[in-house]
mmCIF file of N, CA and C in Angstrom:
data_model
loop_
_atom_site.group_PDB
_atom_site.id
_atom_site.type_symbol
_atom_site.label_atom_id
_atom_site.label_comp_id
_atom_site.label_asym_id
_atom_site.label_seq_id
_atom_site.Cartn_x
_atom_site.Cartn_y
_atom_site.Cartn_z
ATOM 1 N N GLN A 5 -23.989 28.320 27.261
ATOM 2 C CA GLN A 5 -24.506 29.484 27.957
ATOM 3 C C GLN A 5 -23.732 30.740 27.608
ATOM 4 N N VAL A 6 -22.455 30.642 27.376
ATOM 5 C CA VAL A 6 -21.635 31.781 26.935
ATOM 6 C C VAL A 6 -21.554 31.695 25.395
ATOM 7 N N GLN A 7 -21.864 32.803 24.739
ATOM 8 C CA GLN A 7 -21.823 32.830 23.320
ATOM 9 C C GLN A 7 -21.252 34.126 22.788
ATOM 10 N N LEU A 8 -20.388 34.056 21.817
ATOM 11 C CA LEU A 8 -19.819 35.237 21.142
ATOM 12 C C LEU A 8 -20.119 35.077 19.660
ATOM 13 N N VAL A 9 -20.748 36.069 19.048
ATOM 14 C CA VAL A 9 -21.100 35.995 17.646
ATOM 15 C C VAL A 9 -20.570 37.191 16.926
ATOM 16 N N GLU A 10 -19.639 36.942 15.982
ATOM 17 C CA GLU A 10 -19.072 38.001 15.195
ATOM 18 C C GLU A 10 -19.909 38.289 13.940
ATOM 19 N N SER A 11 -19.838 39.518 13.473
ATOM 20 C CA SER A 11 -20.510 39.911 12.266
ATOM 21 C C SER A 11 -19.758 41.089 11.666
ATOM 22 N N GLY A 12 -20.067 41.393 10.427
ATOM 23 C CA GLY A 12 -19.491 42.586 9.790
ATOM 24 C C GLY A 12 -18.349 42.291 8.799
ATOM 25 N N GLY A 13 -17.921 41.058 8.683
ATOM 26 C CA GLY A 13 -16.907 40.737 7.728
ATOM 27 C C GLY A 13 -17.422 40.805 6.296
ATOM 28 N N GLY A 14 -16.487 40.752 5.334
ATOM 29 C CA GLY A 14 -16.895 40.807 3.929
ATOM 30 C C GLY A 14 -15.724 41.060 3.049
ATOM 31 N N LEU A 15 -16.018 41.389 1.815
ATOM 32 C CA LEU A 15 -15.006 41.681 0.802
ATOM 33 C C LEU A 15 -14.928 43.199 0.562
ATOM 34 N N VAL A 16 -13.741 43.767 0.706
ATOM 35 C CA VAL A 16 -13.559 45.188 0.495
ATOM 36 C C VAL A 16 -12.296 45.421 -0.336
ATOM 37 N N GLN A 17 -12.215 46.549 -0.960
ATOM 38 C CA GLN A 17 -11.042 46.908 -1.756
ATOM 39 C C GLN A 17 -9.976 47.546 -0.816
ATOM 40 N N ALA A 18 -8.723 47.373 -1.172
ATOM 41 C CA ALA A 18 -7.649 47.986 -0.381
ATOM 42 C C ALA A 18 -7.925 49.494 -0.228
ATOM 43 N N GLY A 19 -7.703 49.974 1.007
ATOM 44 C CA GLY A 19 -7.957 51.325 1.361
ATOM 45 C C GLY A 19 -9.337 51.545 1.946
ATOM 46 N N GLY A 20 -10.183 50.539 1.858
ATOM 47 C CA GLY A 20 -11.547 50.656 2.388
ATOM 48 C C GLY A 20 -11.598 50.386 3.862
ATOM 49 N N SER A 21 -12.847 50.389 4.366
ATOM 50 C CA SER A 21 -13.090 50.224 5.807
ATOM 51 C C SER A 21 -14.183 49.190 6.084
ATOM 52 N N LEU A 22 -14.077 48.556 7.213
ATOM 53 C CA LEU A 22 -15.104 47.671 7.726
ATOM 54 C C LEU A 22 -15.185 47.855 9.232
ATOM 55 N N ARG A 23 -16.353 47.570 9.789
ATOM 56 C CA ARG A 23 -16.495 47.542 11.235
ATOM 57 C C ARG A 23 -17.043 46.147 11.626
ATOM 58 N N LEU A 24 -16.237 45.470 12.413
ATOM 59 C CA LEU A 24 -16.652 44.155 12.942
ATOM 60 C C LEU A 24 -17.339 44.312 14.269
ATOM 61 N N SER A 25 -18.339 43.484 14.505
ATOM 62 C CA SER A 25 -19.040 43.495 15.785
ATOM 63 C C SER A 25 -19.006 42.082 16.400
ATOM 64 N N CYS A 26 -19.032 42.068 17.707
ATOM 65 C CA CYS A 26 -19.085 40.829 18.460
ATOM 66 C C CYS A 26 -20.119 40.964 19.557
ATOM 67 N N ALA A 27 -21.212 40.252 19.416
ATOM 68 C CA ALA A 27 -22.297 40.302 20.415
ATOM 69 C C ALA A 27 -22.054 39.200 21.420
ATOM 70 N N ALA A 28 -21.993 39.548 22.697
ATOM 71 C CA ALA A 28 -21.738 38.584 23.767
ATOM 72 C C ALA A 28 -22.969 38.308 24.597
ATOM 73 N N SER A 29 -23.153 37.068 25.010
ATOM 74 C CA SER A 29 -24.233 36.707 25.924
ATOM 75 C C SER A 29 -23.704 35.681 26.951
ATOM 76 N N GLY A 30 -24.331 35.641 28.107
ATOM 77 C CA GLY A 30 -23.916 34.726 29.149
ATOM 78 C C GLY A 30 -22.768 35.198 29.993
ATOM 79 N N LEU A 31 -22.327 36.462 29.819
ATOM 80 C CA LEU A 31 -21.237 37.021 30.559
ATOM 81 C C LEU A 31 -21.625 38.412 31.123
ATOM 82 N N THR A 32 -21.002 38.739 32.263
ATOM 83 C CA THR A 32 -21.201 40.097 32.798
ATOM 84 C C THR A 32 -20.215 40.975 32.044
ATOM 85 N N PHE A 33 -20.724 41.752 31.097
ATOM 86 C CA PHE A 33 -19.857 42.448 30.168
ATOM 87 C C PHE A 33 -18.958 43.397 30.820
ATOM 88 N N GLY A 34 -19.346 43.991 31.950
ATOM 89 C CA GLY A 34 -18.530 44.982 32.616
ATOM 90 C C GLY A 34 -17.326 44.386 33.369
ATOM 91 N N SER A 35 -17.191 43.084 33.428
ATOM 92 C CA SER A 35 -16.103 42.461 34.153
ATOM 93 C C SER A 35 -15.346 41.442 33.326
ATOM 94 N N ILE A 36 -15.272 41.664 32.003
ATOM 95 C CA ILE A 36 -14.549 40.773 31.119
ATOM 96 C C ILE A 36 -13.546 41.569 30.233
ATOM 97 N N ALA A 37 -12.447 40.875 29.978
ATOM 98 C CA ALA A 37 -11.482 41.387 28.999
ATOM 99 C C ALA A 37 -11.834 40.766 27.646
ATOM 100 N N MET A 38 -11.638 41.510 26.598
ATOM 101 C CA MET A 38 -11.950 40.997 25.254
ATOM 102 C C MET A 38 -10.865 41.354 24.262
ATOM 103 N N ALA A 39 -10.878 40.657 23.154
ATOM 104 C CA ALA A 39 -9.864 40.846 22.144
ATOM 105 C C ALA A 39 -10.341 40.405 20.762
ATOM 106 N N TRP A 40 -9.663 40.909 19.771
ATOM 107 C CA TRP A 40 -9.822 40.426 18.406
ATOM 108 C C TRP A 40 -8.519 39.711 17.980
ATOM 109 N N TYR A 41 -8.674 38.510 17.502
ATOM 110 C CA TYR A 41 -7.589 37.753 16.917
ATOM 111 C C TYR A 41 -7.886 37.528 15.462
ATOM 112 N N ARG A 42 -6.871 37.197 14.689
ATOM 113 C CA ARG A 42 -7.076 36.844 13.286
ATOM 114 C C ARG A 42 -6.129 35.718 12.873
ATOM 115 N N ARG A 43 -6.590 34.933 11.895
ATOM 116 C CA ARG A 43 -5.790 33.889 11.327
ATOM 117 C C ARG A 43 -5.802 33.995 9.826
ATOM 118 N N ALA A 44 -4.674 34.332 9.251
ATOM 119 C CA ALA A 44 -4.489 34.444 7.824
ATOM 120 C C ALA A 44 -4.097 33.083 7.238
ATOM 121 N N PRO A 45 -4.327 32.877 5.992
ATOM 122 C CA PRO A 45 -3.932 31.589 5.368
ATOM 123 C C PRO A 45 -2.467 31.283 5.567
ATOM 124 N N GLY A 46 -2.194 30.074 6.048
ATOM 125 C CA GLY A 46 -0.810 29.640 6.257
ATOM 126 C C GLY A 46 -0.115 30.231 7.450
ATOM 127 N N LYS A 47 -0.836 30.958 8.281
ATOM 128 C CA LYS A 47 -0.238 31.626 9.436
ATOM 129 C C LYS A 47 -0.921 31.222 10.747
ATOM 130 N N GLU A 48 -0.212 31.405 11.838
ATOM 131 C CA GLU A 48 -0.799 31.164 13.160
ATOM 132 C C GLU A 48 -1.778 32.286 13.517
ATOM 133 N N ARG A 49 -2.683 31.954 14.394
ATOM 134 C CA ARG A 49 -3.581 32.973 14.881
ATOM 135 C C ARG A 49 -2.799 34.026 15.701
ATOM 136 N N GLU A 50 -3.100 35.299 15.439
ATOM 137 C CA GLU A 50 -2.357 36.374 16.118
ATOM 138 C C GLU A 50 -3.311 37.402 16.702
ATOM 139 N N LEU A 51 -2.818 38.036 17.732
ATOM 140 C CA LEU A 51 -3.604 39.085 18.397
ATOM 141 C C LEU A 51 -3.599 40.337 17.558
ATOM 142 N N VAL A 52 -4.779 40.899 17.321
ATOM 143 C CA VAL A 52 -4.928 42.152 16.599
ATOM 144 C C VAL A 52 -5.058 43.315 17.561
ATOM 145 N N ALA A 53 -5.967 43.192 18.525
ATOM 146 C CA ALA A 53 -6.226 44.265 19.452
ATOM 147 C C ALA A 53 -6.927 43.655 20.694
ATOM 148 N N ALA A 54 -6.730 44.295 21.853
ATOM 149 C CA ALA A 54 -7.357 43.829 23.047
ATOM 150 C C ALA A 54 -7.855 45.028 23.854
ATOM 151 N N ILE A 55 -8.872 44.796 24.696
ATOM 152 C CA ILE A 55 -9.418 45.857 25.511
ATOM 153 C C ILE A 55 -9.827 45.286 26.863
ATOM 154 N N SER A 56 -9.530 46.023 27.924
ATOM 155 C CA SER A 56 -9.871 45.581 29.271
ATOM 156 C C SER A 56 -11.281 46.048 29.639
ATOM 157 N N SER A 57 -11.786 45.550 30.745
ATOM 158 C CA SER A 57 -13.075 45.945 31.228
ATOM 159 C C SER A 57 -13.123 47.437 31.492
ATOM 160 N N GLY A 58 -11.965 48.029 31.848
ATOM 161 C CA GLY A 58 -11.897 49.457 32.131
ATOM 162 C C GLY A 58 -11.568 50.309 30.948
ATOM 163 N N GLY A 59 -11.370 49.700 29.763
ATOM 164 C CA GLY A 59 -11.126 50.457 28.547
ATOM 165 C C GLY A 59 -9.660 50.605 28.123
ATOM 166 N N SER A 60 -8.716 49.981 28.831
ATOM 167 C CA SER A 60 -7.311 50.019 28.370
ATOM 168 C C SER A 60 -7.230 49.212 27.104
ATOM 169 N N THR A 61 -6.370 49.618 26.179
ATOM 170 C CA THR A 61 -6.272 48.937 24.893
ATOM 171 C C THR A 61 -4.843 48.583 24.519
ATOM 172 N N TYR A 62 -4.739 47.594 23.635
ATOM 173 C CA TYR A 62 -3.520 47.151 23.043
ATOM 174 C C TYR A 62 -3.732 46.911 21.571
ATOM 175 N N TYR A 63 -2.734 47.283 20.744
ATOM 176 C CA TYR A 63 -2.797 47.041 19.329
ATOM 177 C C TYR A 63 -1.515 46.413 18.802
ATOM 178 N N ALA A 64 -1.664 45.491 17.893
ATOM 179 C CA ALA A 64 -0.521 44.954 17.208
ATOM 180 C C ALA A 64 0.107 46.048 16.395
ATOM 181 N N ASP A 65 1.435 46.042 16.220
ATOM 182 C CA ASP A 65 2.087 47.070 15.440
ATOM 183 C C ASP A 65 1.559 47.182 14.020
ATOM 184 N N SER A 66 1.166 46.038 13.448
ATOM 185 C CA SER A 66 0.733 46.034 12.083
ATOM 186 C C SER A 66 -0.593 46.738 11.825
ATOM 187 N N VAL A 67 -1.361 46.974 12.892
ATOM 188 C CA VAL A 67 -2.655 47.635 12.737
ATOM 189 C C VAL A 67 -2.761 48.969 13.490
ATOM 190 N N LYS A 68 -1.786 49.270 14.260
ATOM 191 C CA LYS A 68 -1.839 50.507 15.056
ATOM 192 C C LYS A 68 -1.955 51.714 14.167
ATOM 193 N N GLY A 69 -2.902 52.578 14.506
ATOM 194 C CA GLY A 69 -3.175 53.757 13.699
ATOM 195 C C GLY A 69 -4.233 53.540 12.638
ATOM 196 N N ARG A 70 -4.559 52.304 12.366
ATOM 197 C CA ARG A 70 -5.599 52.008 11.352
ATOM 198 C C ARG A 70 -6.839 51.373 11.965
ATOM 199 N N PHE A 71 -6.645 50.560 13.005
ATOM 200 C CA PHE A 71 -7.790 49.891 13.633
ATOM 201 C C PHE A 71 -8.052 50.493 15.003
ATOM 202 N N THR A 72 -9.316 50.424 15.397
ATOM 203 C CA THR A 72 -9.711 50.884 16.716
ATOM 204 C C THR A 72 -10.660 49.850 17.363
ATOM 205 N N ILE A 73 -10.251 49.403 18.557
ATOM 206 C CA ILE A 73 -11.098 48.463 19.318
ATOM 207 C C ILE A 73 -11.926 49.300 20.320
ATOM 208 N N SER A 74 -13.172 48.923 20.483
ATOM 209 C CA SER A 74 -14.011 49.613 21.453
ATOM 210 C C SER A 74 -15.089 48.638 21.965
ATOM 211 N N ARG A 75 -15.749 49.036 23.023
ATOM 212 C CA ARG A 75 -16.810 48.193 23.563
ATOM 213 C C ARG A 75 -17.964 49.034 24.052
ATOM 214 N N ASP A 76 -19.153 48.527 23.930
ATOM 215 C CA ASP A 76 -20.325 49.159 24.444
ATOM 216 C C ASP A 76 -20.932 48.218 25.474
ATOM 217 N N ASN A 77 -20.668 48.486 26.741
ATOM 218 C CA ASN A 77 -21.096 47.611 27.807
ATOM 219 C C ASN A 77 -22.640 47.529 27.883
ATOM 220 N N ALA A 78 -23.301 48.611 27.568
ATOM 221 C CA ALA A 78 -24.763 48.615 27.634
ATOM 222 C C ALA A 78 -25.361 47.692 26.598
ATOM 223 N N LYS A 79 -24.671 47.547 25.482
ATOM 224 C CA LYS A 79 -25.148 46.680 24.391
ATOM 225 C C LYS A 79 -24.491 45.308 24.371
ATOM 226 N N ASN A 80 -23.580 45.046 25.330
ATOM 227 C CA ASN A 80 -22.840 43.796 25.366
ATOM 228 C C ASN A 80 -22.179 43.481 24.040
ATOM 229 N N THR A 81 -21.583 44.509 23.460
ATOM 230 C CA THR A 81 -21.008 44.385 22.106
ATOM 231 C C THR A 81 -19.571 44.924 22.049
ATOM 232 N N LEU A 82 -18.711 44.181 21.394
ATOM 233 C CA LEU A 82 -17.343 44.585 21.087
ATOM 234 C C LEU A 82 -17.244 44.968 19.605
ATOM 235 N N TYR A 83 -16.430 45.972 19.325
ATOM 236 C CA TYR A 83 -16.280 46.419 17.922
ATOM 237 C C TYR A 83 -14.824 46.493 17.557
ATOM 238 N N LEU A 84 -14.593 46.357 16.249
ATOM 239 C CA LEU A 84 -13.279 46.618 15.680
ATOM 240 C C LEU A 84 -13.509 47.451 14.410
ATOM 241 N N GLN A 85 -13.155 48.747 14.495
ATOM 242 C CA GLN A 85 -13.230 49.587 13.333
ATOM 243 C C GLN A 85 -11.926 49.439 12.563
ATOM 244 N N MET A 86 -12.005 49.037 11.314
ATOM 245 C CA MET A 86 -10.838 48.794 10.491
ATOM 246 C C MET A 86 -10.835 49.803 9.315
ATOM 247 N N ASN A 87 -9.836 50.636 9.293
ATOM 248 C CA ASN A 87 -9.686 51.632 8.216
ATOM 249 C C ASN A 87 -8.387 51.392 7.446
ATOM 250 N N SER A 88 -8.307 51.930 6.285
ATOM 251 C CA SER A 88 -7.136 51.820 5.392
ATOM 252 C C SER A 88 -6.695 50.360 5.279
ATOM 253 N N LEU A 89 -7.663 49.524 4.958
ATOM 254 C CA LEU A 89 -7.398 48.078 4.909
ATOM 255 C C LEU A 89 -6.379 47.735 3.813
ATOM 256 N N LYS A 90 -5.575 46.747 4.084
ATOM 257 C CA LYS A 90 -4.568 46.264 3.188
ATOM 258 C C LYS A 90 -4.797 44.751 2.845
ATOM 259 N N PRO A 91 -4.340 44.297 1.718
ATOM 260 C CA PRO A 91 -4.495 42.891 1.415
ATOM 261 C C PRO A 91 -3.997 41.942 2.504
ATOM 262 N N GLU A 92 -2.944 42.333 3.206
ATOM 263 C CA GLU A 92 -2.404 41.512 4.257
ATOM 264 C C GLU A 92 -3.272 41.441 5.509
ATOM 265 N N ASP A 93 -4.348 42.236 5.545
ATOM 266 C CA ASP A 93 -5.323 42.145 6.624
ATOM 267 C C ASP A 93 -6.329 41.006 6.360
ATOM 268 N N THR A 94 -6.269 40.395 5.196
ATOM 269 C CA THR A 94 -7.167 39.309 4.866
ATOM 270 C C THR A 94 -6.961 38.159 5.852
ATOM 271 N N ALA A 95 -8.053 37.736 6.492
ATOM 272 C CA ALA A 95 -7.962 36.680 7.514
ATOM 273 C C ALA A 95 -9.386 36.424 8.052
ATOM 274 N N VAL A 96 -9.483 35.324 8.802
ATOM 275 C CA VAL A 96 -10.669 35.111 9.624
ATOM 276 C C VAL A 96 -10.441 35.809 10.946
ATOM 277 N N TYR A 97 -11.360 36.662 11.331
ATOM 278 C CA TYR A 97 -11.246 37.451 12.548
ATOM 279 C C TYR A 97 -12.116 36.808 13.658
ATOM 280 N N TYR A 98 -11.545 36.622 14.811
ATOM 281 C CA TYR A 98 -12.217 35.966 15.925
ATOM 282 C C TYR A 98 -12.311 36.914 17.156
ATOM 283 N N CYS A 99 -13.451 36.878 17.784
ATOM 284 C CA CYS A 99 -13.721 37.588 19.028
ATOM 285 C C CYS A 99 -13.365 36.630 20.175
ATOM 286 N N ALA A 100 -12.749 37.134 21.254
ATOM 287 C CA ALA A 100 -12.422 36.321 22.373
ATOM 288 C C ALA A 100 -12.742 37.066 23.689
ATOM 289 N N ALA A 101 -13.062 36.331 24.743
ATOM 290 C CA ALA A 101 -13.393 36.941 26.012
ATOM 291 C C ALA A 101 -12.935 36.085 27.168
ATOM 292 N N VAL A 102 -12.681 36.719 28.300
ATOM 293 C CA VAL A 102 -12.340 36.026 29.558
ATOM 294 C C VAL A 102 -12.766 36.898 30.717
ATOM 295 N N ARG A 103 -13.181 36.272 31.800
ATOM 296 C CA ARG A 103 -13.536 37.009 33.007
ATOM 297 C C ARG A 103 -12.278 37.551 33.640
ATOM 298 N N SER A 104 -12.095 38.847 33.523
ATOM 299 C CA SER A 104 -10.883 39.489 34.091
ATOM 300 C C SER A 104 -11.112 41.005 34.089
ATOM 301 N N PHE A 105 -10.492 41.647 35.042
ATOM 302 C CA PHE A 105 -10.514 43.106 35.131
ATOM 303 C C PHE A 105 -9.256 43.707 34.507
ATOM 304 N N SER A 106 -8.349 42.839 34.057
ATOM 305 C CA SER A 106 -7.078 43.294 33.504
ATOM 306 C C SER A 106 -7.134 43.265 31.963
ATOM 307 N N LEU A 107 -6.133 43.946 31.373
ATOM 308 C CA LEU A 107 -5.946 43.855 29.931
ATOM 309 C C LEU A 107 -5.196 42.548 29.647
ATOM 310 N N VAL A 108 -5.809 41.683 28.836
ATOM 311 C CA VAL A 108 -5.273 40.361 28.567
ATOM 312 C C VAL A 108 -4.788 40.273 27.130
ATOM 313 N N THR A 109 -3.528 39.941 26.980
ATOM 314 C CA THR A 109 -2.918 39.843 25.654
ATOM 315 C C THR A 109 -2.335 38.503 25.349
ATOM 316 N N THR A 110 -2.602 37.513 26.200
ATOM 317 C CA THR A 110 -2.077 36.178 26.038
ATOM 318 C C THR A 110 -3.231 35.249 25.541
ATOM 319 N N GLN A 111 -3.051 34.639 24.424
ATOM 320 C CA GLN A 111 -4.099 33.890 23.768
ATOM 321 C C GLN A 111 -4.654 32.746 24.670
ATOM 322 N N ARG A 112 -3.755 32.078 25.354
ATOM 323 C CA ARG A 112 -4.173 30.944 26.179
ATOM 324 C C ARG A 112 -5.055 31.320 27.356
ATOM 325 N N GLU A 113 -5.072 32.631 27.712
ATOM 326 C CA GLU A 113 -5.877 33.040 28.835
ATOM 327 C C GLU A 113 -7.346 33.244 28.432
ATOM 328 N N TYR A 114 -7.635 33.348 27.161
ATOM 329 C CA TYR A 114 -9.003 33.555 26.726
ATOM 330 C C TYR A 114 -9.773 32.238 26.764
ATOM 331 N N ASP A 115 -10.924 32.273 27.411
ATOM 332 C CA ASP A 115 -11.732 31.083 27.620
ATOM 333 C C ASP A 115 -12.836 30.910 26.549
ATOM 334 N N TYR A 116 -13.320 32.027 26.035
ATOM 335 C CA TYR A 116 -14.451 31.974 25.142
ATOM 336 C C TYR A 116 -14.102 32.600 23.773
ATOM 337 N N TRP A 117 -14.571 31.933 22.718
ATOM 338 C CA TRP A 117 -14.255 32.362 21.364
ATOM 339 C C TRP A 117 -15.478 32.322 20.484
ATOM 340 N N GLY A 118 -15.540 33.261 19.542
ATOM 341 C CA GLY A 118 -16.585 33.232 18.550
ATOM 342 C C GLY A 118 -16.220 32.342 17.416
ATOM 343 N N GLN A 119 -17.096 32.234 16.443
ATOM 344 C CA GLN A 119 -16.935 31.333 15.309
ATOM 345 C C GLN A 119 -16.050 31.919 14.191
ATOM 346 N N GLY A 120 -15.827 33.195 14.252
ATOM 347 C CA GLY A 120 -15.004 33.859 13.256
ATOM 348 C C GLY A 120 -15.802 34.478 12.126
ATOM 349 N N THR A 121 -15.278 35.533 11.568
ATOM 350 C CA THR A 121 -15.891 36.186 10.407
ATOM 351 C C THR A 121 -14.787 36.496 9.390
ATOM 352 N N GLN A 122 -15.070 36.211 8.133
ATOM 353 C CA GLN A 122 -14.060 36.354 7.080
ATOM 354 C C GLN A 122 -13.938 37.811 6.630
ATOM 355 N N VAL A 123 -12.704 38.308 6.582
ATOM 356 C CA VAL A 123 -12.424 39.594 5.983
ATOM 357 C C VAL A 123 -11.486 39.384 4.840
ATOM 358 N N THR A 124 -11.879 39.834 3.661
ATOM 359 C CA THR A 124 -11.040 39.692 2.459
ATOM 360 C C THR A 124 -10.811 41.091 1.868
ATOM 361 N N VAL A 125 -9.584 41.436 1.696
ATOM 362 C CA VAL A 125 -9.205 42.726 1.144
ATOM 363 C C VAL A 125 -8.523 42.533 -0.210
ATOM 364 N N SER A 126 -9.127 43.039 -1.240
ATOM 365 C CA SER A 126 -8.573 42.892 -2.585
ATOM 366 C C SER A 126 -7.663 44.021 -2.926
ATOM 367 N N SER A 127 -6.669 43.743 -3.784
ATOM 368 C CA SER A 127 -5.696 44.770 -4.180
ATOM 369 C C SER A 127 -6.121 45.509 -5.451
#
């Protein structure tokens, strides 16, 4: 009943941009915390950015100033605008959600996950 579907991944050249989208269903969008995580080859899944139901945000140091997380509650959609992409941004990106009014930055607290979308940045 709860479903998160990511889209927008692909292959881009270093310095380019992509916008990822996550369409959510089965949740009251106005009362959930959401986040983008990524898993690069040979590495653990890591938090990229998070956003609360009220719009508070968190960014990993590695993406701060380059990525922007946002949400459109009317469209039940989460976005990640990625600019100035680097080869080290190459990873599978996952959308996550949990029923919460707080900003959630702990992976284990997220109950729902998308299938992931591949982002590949060439040098």
